[in-house]
């Protein structure tokens, strides 16, 4: 499988669901790979699974994480960590971390440390995509699915960061 899809597939083996056409994406990959992409998007939209379970294995301190006041650099780091754990695929890294990215004349990213409002950016792009979907644009439909999933991921990260921390049963001191 391309990219980290085999890791995502392995991570979501226990997630059994009836495939929902709303989460289909047209990526040009094999049917098996597209099924994995569909399943990961459906997984993030599944409200019956708690965020803590979805983010199981993410062992970083996200206290105070706010997608309304973050940076592209922080979002990219989070996206790469989530992909390394098999929680999102490589396309979702882009959807989560390409918020308000600007480029110089040579095509290099600039101002990756500037504060961005990820939710406002996503909302603006959702409105833009909805206009193009009405004209039958398949790419816009796939991008809409990715942006909706990116929103679910960001909301889960925000809730995860704001959840009260449960003290560990083991206290090891050196």
PDB file of C-alpha atoms in Angstrom:
ATOM      1  CA  UNK A   1       0.000   0.000   0.000  1.00  0.00           C
ATOM      2  CA  UNK A   2       1.071   3.552  -0.680  1.00  0.00           C
ATOM      3  CA  UNK A   3       2.292   5.830   2.123  1.00  0.00           C
ATOM      4  CA  UNK A   4       1.206   4.851   5.584  1.00  0.00           C
ATOM      5  CA  UNK A   5      -2.040   3.165   4.509  1.00  0.00           C
ATOM      6  CA  UNK A   6      -0.838  -0.259   5.667  1.00  0.00           C
ATOM      7  CA  UNK A   7      -0.193   1.194   9.145  1.00  0.00           C
ATOM      8  CA  UNK A   8      -3.660   2.811   9.146  1.00  0.00           C
ATOM      9  CA  UNK A   9      -5.212  -0.447   7.936  1.00  0.00           C
ATOM     10  CA  UNK A  10      -3.475  -2.380  10.723  1.00  0.00           C
ATOM     11  CA  UNK A  11      -4.540   0.190  13.355  1.00  0.00           C
ATOM     12  CA  UNK A  12      -8.190   0.100  12.246  1.00  0.00           C
ATOM     13  CA  UNK A  13      -8.513  -3.679  11.817  1.00  0.00           C
ATOM     14  CA  UNK A  14     -10.731  -3.830  14.911  1.00  0.00           C
ATOM     15  CA  UNK A  15     -12.984  -1.037  13.588  1.00  0.00           C
ATOM     16  CA  UNK A  16     -15.783  -2.820  11.760  1.00  0.00           C
ATOM     17  CA  UNK A  17     -18.438  -0.753  10.050  1.00  0.00           C
ATOM     18  CA  UNK A  18     -20.695  -0.812   7.047  1.00  0.00           C
ATOM     19  CA  UNK A  19     -18.961   1.377   4.442  1.00  0.00           C
ATOM     20  CA  UNK A  20     -20.795   4.669   4.078  1.00  0.00           C
ATOM     21  CA  UNK A  21     -20.660   6.270   0.628  1.00  0.00           C
ATOM     22  CA  UNK A  22     -20.471   9.733   2.233  1.00  0.00           C
ATOM     23  CA  UNK A  23     -16.850   8.976   3.123  1.00  0.00           C
ATOM     24  CA  UNK A  24     -15.726   7.745  -0.294  1.00  0.00           C
ATOM     25  CA  UNK A  25     -12.786   9.572  -1.811  1.00  0.00           C
ATOM     26  CA  UNK A  26     -11.549   9.467  -5.385  1.00  0.00           C
ATOM     27  CA  UNK A  27      -7.790   9.288  -4.990  1.00  0.00           C
ATOM     28  CA  UNK A  28      -6.799   7.165  -7.976  1.00  0.00           C
ATOM     29  CA  UNK A  29      -5.476   4.445  -5.662  1.00  0.00           C
ATOM     30  CA  UNK A  30      -6.411   0.767  -5.750  1.00  0.00           C
ATOM     31  CA  UNK A  31      -9.878  -0.198  -4.486  1.00  0.00           C
ATOM     32  CA  UNK A  32      -8.309  -1.742  -1.346  1.00  0.00           C
ATOM     33  CA  UNK A  33      -6.387   1.481  -0.572  1.00  0.00           C
ATOM     34  CA  UNK A  34      -9.441   3.628  -1.195  1.00  0.00           C
ATOM     35  CA  UNK A  35     -11.390   1.376   1.191  1.00  0.00           C
ATOM     36  CA  UNK A  36      -8.789   2.082   3.907  1.00  0.00           C
ATOM     37  CA  UNK A  37      -9.020   5.819   3.258  1.00  0.00           C
ATOM     38  CA  UNK A  38     -12.813   5.609   3.442  1.00  0.00           C
ATOM     39  CA  UNK A  39     -12.667   3.639   6.686  1.00  0.00           C
ATOM     40  CA  UNK A  40     -10.310   6.102   8.433  1.00  0.00           C
ATOM     41  CA  UNK A  41     -12.572   9.025   7.489  1.00  0.00           C
ATOM     42  CA  UNK A  42     -15.636   7.146   8.710  1.00  0.00           C
ATOM     43  CA  UNK A  43     -13.764   6.244  11.925  1.00  0.00           C
ATOM     44  CA  UNK A  44     -13.064   9.905  12.729  1.00  0.00           C
ATOM     45  CA  UNK A  45     -16.705  10.830  12.083  1.00  0.00           C
ATOM     46  CA  UNK A  46     -17.998   7.987  14.293  1.00  0.00           C
ATOM     47  CA  UNK A  47     -19.336   9.744  17.389  1.00  0.00           C
ATOM     48  CA  UNK A  48     -19.841   6.443  19.236  1.00  0.00           C
ATOM     49  CA  UNK A  49     -16.060   6.170  19.719  1.00  0.00           C
ATOM     50  CA  UNK A  50     -14.641   8.464  22.423  1.00  0.00           C
ATOM     51  CA  UNK A  51     -11.791  10.795  21.431  1.00  0.00           C
ATOM     52  CA  UNK A  52      -9.557   9.182  24.039  1.00  0.00           C
ATOM     53  CA  UNK A  53      -9.951   5.849  22.256  1.00  0.00           C
ATOM     54  CA  UNK A  54      -9.405   7.420  18.836  1.00  0.00           C
ATOM     55  CA  UNK A  55      -6.205   9.052  20.072  1.00  0.00           C
ATOM     56  CA  UNK A  56      -5.008   5.998  21.979  1.00  0.00           C
ATOM     57  CA  UNK A  57      -1.220   5.870  21.894  1.00  0.00           C
ATOM     58  CA  UNK A  58      -0.766   9.630  21.510  1.00  0.00           C
ATOM     59  CA  UNK A  59       1.446  10.318  24.505  1.00  0.00           C
ATOM     60  CA  UNK A  60       2.087  14.038  24.300  1.00  0.00           C
ATOM     61  CA  UNK A  61       0.912  16.869  26.484  1.00  0.00           C
ATOM     62  CA  UNK A  62      -1.674  18.841  24.532  1.00  0.00           C
ATOM     63  CA  UNK A  63      -2.888  20.966  27.444  1.00  0.00           C
ATOM     64  CA  UNK A  64      -4.030  24.278  26.079  1.00  0.00           C
ATOM     65  CA  UNK A  65      -4.049  23.181  22.431  1.00  0.00           C
ATOM     66  CA  UNK A  66      -6.466  25.476  20.623  1.00  0.00           C
ATOM     67  CA  UNK A  67      -6.965  25.152  16.855  1.00  0.00           C
ATOM     68  CA  UNK A  68      -8.134  28.786  16.850  1.00  0.00           C
ATOM     69  CA  UNK A  69      -4.663  29.925  17.984  1.00  0.00           C
ATOM     70  CA  UNK A  70      -2.059  27.558  16.593  1.00  0.00           C
ATOM     71  CA  UNK A  71       0.654  27.546  13.948  1.00  0.00           C
ATOM     72  CA  UNK A  72       1.152  25.609  10.732  1.00  0.00           C
ATOM     73  CA  UNK A  73       4.337  24.177  12.236  1.00  0.00           C
ATOM     74  CA  UNK A  74       2.447  22.831  15.275  1.00  0.00           C
ATOM     75  CA  UNK A  75      -0.329  21.384  13.094  1.00  0.00           C
ATOM     76  CA  UNK A  76       2.199  19.701  10.825  1.00  0.00           C
ATOM     77  CA  UNK A  77       3.984  18.136  13.820  1.00  0.00           C
ATOM     78  CA  UNK A  78       0.690  16.828  15.168  1.00  0.00           C
ATOM     79  CA  UNK A  79      -0.294  15.495  11.736  1.00  0.00           C
ATOM     80  CA  UNK A  80       2.994  13.624  11.338  1.00  0.00           C
ATOM     81  CA  UNK A  81       2.664  12.131  14.851  1.00  0.00           C
ATOM     82  CA  UNK A  82      -0.891  10.981  14.116  1.00  0.00           C
ATOM     83  CA  UNK A  83       0.218   9.428  10.816  1.00  0.00           C
ATOM     84  CA  UNK A  84       3.157   7.675  12.508  1.00  0.00           C
ATOM     85  CA  UNK A  85       0.665   6.085  14.900  1.00  0.00           C
ATOM     86  CA  UNK A  86      -1.571   5.036  11.989  1.00  0.00           C
ATOM     87  CA  UNK A  87      -4.394   7.328  13.120  1.00  0.00           C
ATOM     88  CA  UNK A  88      -4.585   9.288   9.865  1.00  0.00           C
ATOM     89  CA  UNK A  89      -3.302   8.772   6.333  1.00  0.00           C
ATOM     90  CA  UNK A  90      -0.885  11.011   4.467  1.00  0.00           C
ATOM     91  CA  UNK A  91      -3.649  12.948   2.685  1.00  0.00           C
ATOM     92  CA  UNK A  92      -5.134  13.859   6.048  1.00  0.00           C
ATOM     93  CA  UNK A  93      -1.740  15.189   7.188  1.00  0.00           C
ATOM     94  CA  UNK A  94      -2.101  17.731   4.395  1.00  0.00           C
ATOM     95  CA  UNK A  95      -5.697  18.541   5.274  1.00  0.00           C
ATOM     96  CA  UNK A  96      -4.787  19.076   8.938  1.00  0.00           C
ATOM     97  CA  UNK A  97      -1.527  20.937   8.403  1.00  0.00           C
ATOM     98  CA  UNK A  98      -1.920  23.028   5.252  1.00  0.00           C
ATOM     99  CA  UNK A  99      -4.006  25.624   7.060  1.00  0.00           C
ATOM    100  CA  UNK A 100      -3.267  29.072   5.640  1.00  0.00           C
ATOM    101  CA  UNK A 101       0.104  28.017   4.194  1.00  0.00           C
ATOM    102  CA  UNK A 102       1.786  30.798   2.232  1.00  0.00           C
ATOM    103  CA  UNK A 103       4.655  30.474  -0.240  1.00  0.00           C
ATOM    104  CA  UNK A 104       7.391  32.799  -1.484  1.00  0.00           C
ATOM    105  CA  UNK A 105       8.249  33.252  -5.164  1.00  0.00           C
ATOM    106  CA  UNK A 106      10.493  30.150  -5.109  1.00  0.00           C
ATOM    107  CA  UNK A 107       7.695  27.943  -3.720  1.00  0.00           C
ATOM    108  CA  UNK A 108       9.094  27.754  -0.187  1.00  0.00           C
ATOM    109  CA  UNK A 109       6.685  27.920   2.728  1.00  0.00           C
ATOM    110  CA  UNK A 110       6.832  31.145   4.706  1.00  0.00           C
ATOM    111  CA  UNK A 111       5.453  32.270   8.044  1.00  0.00           C
ATOM    112  CA  UNK A 112       4.891  28.756   9.392  1.00  0.00           C
ATOM    113  CA  UNK A 113       5.197  30.170  12.914  1.00  0.00           C
ATOM    114  CA  UNK A 114       2.391  32.711  12.457  1.00  0.00           C
ATOM    115  CA  UNK A 115      -0.788  32.126  14.474  1.00  0.00           C
ATOM    116  CA  UNK A 116      -3.692  30.754  12.435  1.00  0.00           C
ATOM    117  CA  UNK A 117      -7.329  29.942  13.150  1.00  0.00           C
ATOM    118  CA  UNK A 118      -7.733  26.454  11.718  1.00  0.00           C
ATOM    119  CA  UNK A 119     -11.508  26.385  12.170  1.00  0.00           C
ATOM    120  CA  UNK A 120     -12.020  29.699  10.333  1.00  0.00           C
ATOM    121  CA  UNK A 121      -9.778  28.519   7.488  1.00  0.00           C
ATOM    122  CA  UNK A 122     -11.639  25.218   7.190  1.00  0.00           C
ATOM    123  CA  UNK A 123     -15.033  26.952   7.263  1.00  0.00           C
ATOM    124  CA  UNK A 124     -13.987  29.311   4.464  1.00  0.00           C
ATOM    125  CA  UNK A 125     -12.797  26.367   2.366  1.00  0.00           C
ATOM    126  CA  UNK A 126     -15.923  24.330   3.101  1.00  0.00           C
ATOM    127  CA  UNK A 127     -18.052  27.163   1.739  1.00  0.00           C
ATOM    128  CA  UNK A 128     -15.828  27.348  -1.363  1.00  0.00           C
ATOM    129  CA  UNK A 129     -16.020  23.569  -1.939  1.00  0.00           C
ATOM    130  CA  UNK A 130     -19.794  23.416  -1.544  1.00  0.00           C
ATOM    131  CA  UNK A 131     -20.142  25.821  -4.473  1.00  0.00           C
ATOM    132  CA  UNK A 132     -17.997  23.554  -6.663  1.00  0.00           C
ATOM    133  CA  UNK A 133     -19.697  20.341  -5.561  1.00  0.00           C
ATOM    134  CA  UNK A 134     -23.000  21.648  -6.875  1.00  0.00           C
ATOM    135  CA  UNK A 135     -21.385  21.806 -10.327  1.00  0.00           C
ATOM    136  CA  UNK A 136     -20.400  18.104 -10.097  1.00  0.00           C
ATOM    137  CA  UNK A 137     -16.697  18.469  -9.335  1.00  0.00           C
ATOM    138  CA  UNK A 138     -15.478  15.078  -7.959  1.00  0.00           C
ATOM    139  CA  UNK A 139     -12.232  16.566  -6.615  1.00  0.00           C
ATOM    140  CA  UNK A 140     -14.260  19.033  -4.552  1.00  0.00           C
ATOM    141  CA  UNK A 141     -16.301  16.145  -3.104  1.00  0.00           C
ATOM    142  CA  UNK A 142     -13.131  14.328  -1.991  1.00  0.00           C
ATOM    143  CA  UNK A 143     -11.625  17.532  -0.603  1.00  0.00           C
ATOM    144  CA  UNK A 144     -14.837  18.154   1.350  1.00  0.00           C
ATOM    145  CA  UNK A 145     -14.595  14.695   2.944  1.00  0.00           C
ATOM    146  CA  UNK A 146     -10.950  15.390   3.872  1.00  0.00           C
ATOM    147  CA  UNK A 147     -11.753  18.809   5.364  1.00  0.00           C
ATOM    148  CA  UNK A 148     -14.620  17.407   7.398  1.00  0.00           C
ATOM    149  CA  UNK A 149     -12.297  14.702   8.699  1.00  0.00           C
ATOM    150  CA  UNK A 150      -9.596  17.281   9.472  1.00  0.00           C
ATOM    151  CA  UNK A 151     -12.195  19.179  11.513  1.00  0.00           C
ATOM    152  CA  UNK A 152     -13.040  16.003  13.447  1.00  0.00           C
ATOM    153  CA  UNK A 153      -9.350  15.360  14.114  1.00  0.00           C
ATOM    154  CA  UNK A 154      -8.739  18.933  15.322  1.00  0.00           C
ATOM    155  CA  UNK A 155     -11.795  18.845  17.568  1.00  0.00           C
ATOM    156  CA  UNK A 156     -10.645  15.524  19.063  1.00  0.00           C
ATOM    157  CA  UNK A 157      -7.167  16.956  19.693  1.00  0.00           C
ATOM    158  CA  UNK A 158      -8.664  20.033  21.335  1.00  0.00           C
ATOM    159  CA  UNK A 159     -10.933  17.946  23.599  1.00  0.00           C
ATOM    160  CA  UNK A 160      -8.031  15.601  24.374  1.00  0.00           C
ATOM    161  CA  UNK A 161      -5.879  18.580  25.402  1.00  0.00           C
ATOM    162  CA  UNK A 162      -8.602  20.097  27.567  1.00  0.00           C
ATOM    163  CA  UNK A 163      -9.655  16.859  29.283  1.00  0.00           C
ATOM    164  CA  UNK A 164      -8.684  16.565  32.937  1.00  0.00           C
ATOM    165  CA  UNK A 165      -5.644  14.390  33.382  1.00  0.00           C
ATOM    166  CA  UNK A 166      -6.204  11.237  35.436  1.00  0.00           C
ATOM    167  CA  UNK A 167      -3.331  10.574  37.813  1.00  0.00           C
ATOM    168  CA  UNK A 168      -1.390   7.432  37.090  1.00  0.00           C
ATOM    169  CA  UNK A 169      -1.629   4.504  39.455  1.00  0.00           C
ATOM    170  CA  UNK A 170       2.145   4.151  39.304  1.00  0.00           C
ATOM    171  CA  UNK A 171       4.419   6.908  40.547  1.00  0.00           C
ATOM    172  CA  UNK A 172       8.036   6.185  39.709  1.00  0.00           C
ATOM    173  CA  UNK A 173      10.660   8.574  41.023  1.00  0.00           C
ATOM    174  CA  UNK A 174      14.370   8.364  40.380  1.00  0.00           C
TER     175      UNK A 174
END
